[in-house]
Short mmCIF file of C-alpha atoms and ligand atoms in Angstrom, two decimals:
data_model
loop_
_atom_site.label_atom_id
_atom_site.label_comp_id
_atom_site.label_asym_id
_atom_site.label_seq_id
_atom_site.Cartn_x
_atom_site.Cartn_y
_atom_site.Cartn_z
CA MET A 1 71.57 47.99 44.67
CA ALA A 2 74.56 48.23 46.96
CA ILE A 3 74.36 50.45 50.03
CA ILE A 4 76.56 53.41 49.21
CA LEU A 5 77.48 56.06 51.78
CA GLU A 6 78.99 59.15 50.26
CA GLY A 7 82.54 59.77 51.45
CA LEU A 8 82.68 56.39 53.24
CA THR A 9 82.09 53.72 50.64
CA SER A 10 85.06 53.16 48.39
CA CYS A 11 85.60 51.54 45.02
CA PRO A 12 87.50 48.34 45.95
CA ILE A 13 89.54 48.46 42.75
CA CYS A 14 91.23 51.82 43.39
CA GLY A 15 90.31 52.33 47.04
CA SER A 16 88.99 55.84 46.44
CA THR A 17 85.80 57.13 48.08
CA ASP A 18 85.43 59.74 45.32
CA LEU A 19 82.21 58.70 43.64
CA SER A 20 81.86 61.78 41.46
CA LYS A 21 83.14 59.71 38.52
CA PRO A 22 80.69 57.30 36.81
CA TYR A 23 80.39 53.95 38.59
CA THR A 24 78.22 50.86 38.66
CA ALA A 25 77.32 48.44 41.43
CA THR A 26 75.92 44.94 41.49
CA SER A 27 73.10 43.81 43.74
CA GLY A 28 73.87 41.04 46.14
CA ALA A 29 77.00 38.96 46.43
CA PHE A 30 77.19 36.33 43.75
CA PHE A 31 80.66 35.06 44.64
CA ASP A 32 81.43 33.13 47.86
CA GLU A 33 83.18 34.84 50.72
CA GLY A 34 86.30 32.81 49.95
CA ASP A 35 86.41 33.96 46.34
CA GLU A 36 88.87 36.69 45.43
CA LEU A 37 86.00 38.53 43.74
CA TRP A 38 83.80 38.62 46.84
CA PRO A 39 84.98 42.10 48.01
CA TYR A 40 83.82 43.57 44.70
CA CYS A 41 80.22 42.41 45.08
CA ASP A 42 77.68 44.88 46.36
CA ALA A 43 80.19 47.74 46.08
CA PRO A 44 80.56 50.78 43.83
CA LEU A 45 82.99 50.12 40.97
CA HIS A 46 84.23 53.03 38.85
CA LEU A 47 83.65 52.40 35.16
CA GLU A 48 87.14 53.72 34.51
CA CYS A 49 88.63 51.23 36.99
CA LEU A 50 86.59 48.36 35.55
CA ALA A 51 87.89 49.10 32.05
CA HIS A 52 91.40 47.97 33.08
CA TRP A 53 90.46 45.47 35.75
CA PRO A 54 91.69 41.96 34.80
CA HIS A 55 88.75 40.25 36.58
CA ARG A 56 86.01 42.22 34.84
CA GLU A 57 84.96 39.45 32.49
CA ARG A 58 84.83 36.70 35.10
CA PHE A 59 83.04 38.99 37.53
CA SER A 60 80.49 40.13 34.94
CA ARG A 61 79.96 36.64 33.57
CA GLY A 62 79.11 35.38 37.06
CA TYR A 63 76.16 37.74 37.31
CA PHE A 64 75.22 37.26 33.67
CA ASP A 65 75.00 33.47 34.01
CA LEU A 66 73.08 33.85 37.24
CA TRP A 67 70.48 36.05 35.53
CA ARG A 68 70.17 33.66 32.62
CA ALA A 69 69.55 30.79 35.05
CA GLU A 70 67.10 32.90 37.08
CA ALA A 71 65.13 33.83 33.96
CA LYS A 72 64.93 30.18 32.95
CA GLN A 73 63.58 29.38 36.41
CA GLY A 74 60.83 31.95 36.10
CA ASN A 75 62.38 35.17 37.39
CA GLY A 76 61.14 37.21 34.48
CA VAL A 77 61.03 36.02 30.89
CA LEU A 78 64.19 35.53 28.84
CA LEU A 79 63.19 37.20 25.58
CA ALA A 80 66.42 36.82 23.63
CA GLU A 81 70.12 36.34 24.13
CA ALA A 82 73.32 36.74 22.17
CA HIS A 83 76.96 36.22 22.99
CA LEU A 84 77.34 39.49 24.92
CA TRP A 85 73.85 40.32 26.18
CA LEU A 86 70.52 38.97 27.21
CA LEU A 87 67.12 40.61 27.13
CA ARG A 88 64.72 39.87 29.96
CA CYS A 89 61.37 41.30 30.99
CA GLY A 90 59.05 40.67 33.88
CA PRO A 91 57.08 39.67 35.73
CA ALA A 92 57.01 36.12 34.44
CA LYS A 93 53.30 35.26 34.72
CA PRO A 94 51.78 35.21 31.23
CA GLU A 95 48.64 37.05 32.37
CA ALA A 96 50.58 39.85 34.08
CA THR A 97 51.44 43.05 32.30
CA PRO A 98 55.20 43.44 32.14
CA TYR A 99 56.56 46.48 33.96
CA TYR A 100 60.26 46.19 33.33
CA VAL A 101 62.69 45.31 30.55
CA VAL A 102 66.35 44.75 31.29
CA VAL A 103 69.41 44.14 29.16
CA HIS A 104 72.24 42.34 30.99
CA LEU A 105 75.73 42.71 29.56
CA ALA A 106 78.05 39.69 29.62
CA ASP A 107 81.37 41.47 29.96
CA TRP A 108 80.41 44.46 32.10
CA PRO A 109 78.62 44.31 35.47
CA VAL A 110 76.02 46.68 34.10
CA GLU A 111 72.25 46.26 33.86
CA LEU A 112 70.30 48.44 31.48
CA TYR A 113 66.92 48.65 33.17
CA SER A 114 63.83 50.29 31.70
CA ARG A 115 60.21 50.62 32.66
CA TRP A 116 58.28 48.58 30.10
CA GLU A 117 56.29 51.53 28.74
CA GLN A 118 59.43 53.70 28.43
CA TRP A 119 61.30 51.18 26.29
CA MET A 120 61.30 53.26 23.06
CA GLY A 121 63.07 56.25 24.59
CA TYR A 122 65.18 54.13 26.88
CA SER A 123 66.52 51.83 24.17
CA ALA A 124 67.13 54.77 21.84
CA HIS A 125 69.15 56.98 24.20
CA THR A 126 68.24 57.04 27.91
CA TYR A 127 70.27 53.88 28.62
CA ARG A 128 73.43 55.94 28.02
CA GLU A 129 72.85 58.05 31.15
CA GLY A 130 75.45 57.39 33.82
CA LEU A 131 77.68 55.42 31.45
CA ALA A 132 80.98 56.53 29.93
CA GLY A 133 84.06 55.27 28.13
CA ALA A 134 84.39 51.58 27.34
CA ALA A 135 81.25 50.69 29.34
CA LEU A 136 79.21 53.04 27.19
CA LYS A 137 80.73 51.53 24.05
CA ALA A 138 79.77 48.04 25.21
CA ALA A 139 76.24 49.22 26.00
CA ASP A 140 75.97 50.96 22.63
CA ALA A 141 77.02 47.79 20.80
CA ALA A 142 74.57 45.60 22.75
CA MET A 143 71.71 48.08 22.43
CA ALA A 144 72.20 48.40 18.67
CA GLU A 145 71.60 44.64 18.38
CA VAL A 146 68.73 44.62 20.87
CA ARG A 147 66.99 47.51 19.06
CA ARG A 148 67.07 45.57 15.79
CA LEU A 149 65.24 42.76 17.53
CA ALA A 150 62.95 44.84 19.74
CA PRO A 151 62.59 48.32 18.23
CA ASP A 152 59.32 49.04 20.03
CA LEU A 153 56.75 47.70 22.48
CA ASP A 154 54.92 45.71 19.80
CA ALA A 155 58.12 43.85 19.00
CA LEU A 156 58.74 43.23 22.72
CA ARG A 157 55.18 41.95 23.15
CA GLU A 158 55.57 39.62 20.18
CA LEU A 159 58.88 38.26 21.50
CA ARG A 160 57.29 37.68 24.90
CA ARG A 161 54.22 36.01 23.40
CA ARG A 162 56.39 33.60 21.41
CA VAL A 163 58.62 32.72 24.36
CA LEU A 164 55.63 32.11 26.63
CA LEU A 165 53.95 29.94 23.99
CA THR A 166 56.93 27.63 23.76
CA SER A 167 57.56 27.47 27.52
CA HIS A 168 54.03 26.61 28.71
ZN1 LIG B 201 87.84 52.97 41.36
#
């Protein structure tokens, strides 16, 4: 998570340090220092600002593709993916008990992160906390699809078992 100092850190899209409105932040800088998107990495971004920001899709897709590649290289297990989201859990070792589940959105720089054992409540409603407007709508749409696939822990376990079977 980005280092955010209240009153000092600003949203680079609007320049405001007012972080009382909902915002998100990515971890780490995915884009090179020379890239026009570099100043937006590791910084708080208001959801409202992101909704109208012309670079949102390229920015979000950068992180999304990175996470897909990471999962394929063993940073967690890629359980399922669709056009606008991917579902990952971890850790990756088959014998380890998973402790997190995360849904990455393709067109918003938002990660929906849950403790493994809290997945039922998280995927039903807790993921909405801190989200608003168009970002919430995107999360709702993705979560509705993810819930059909992984409505509970048994379904998650079964997805994980199948993925691990085919990858080892
Ligand atoms: Zn802003």
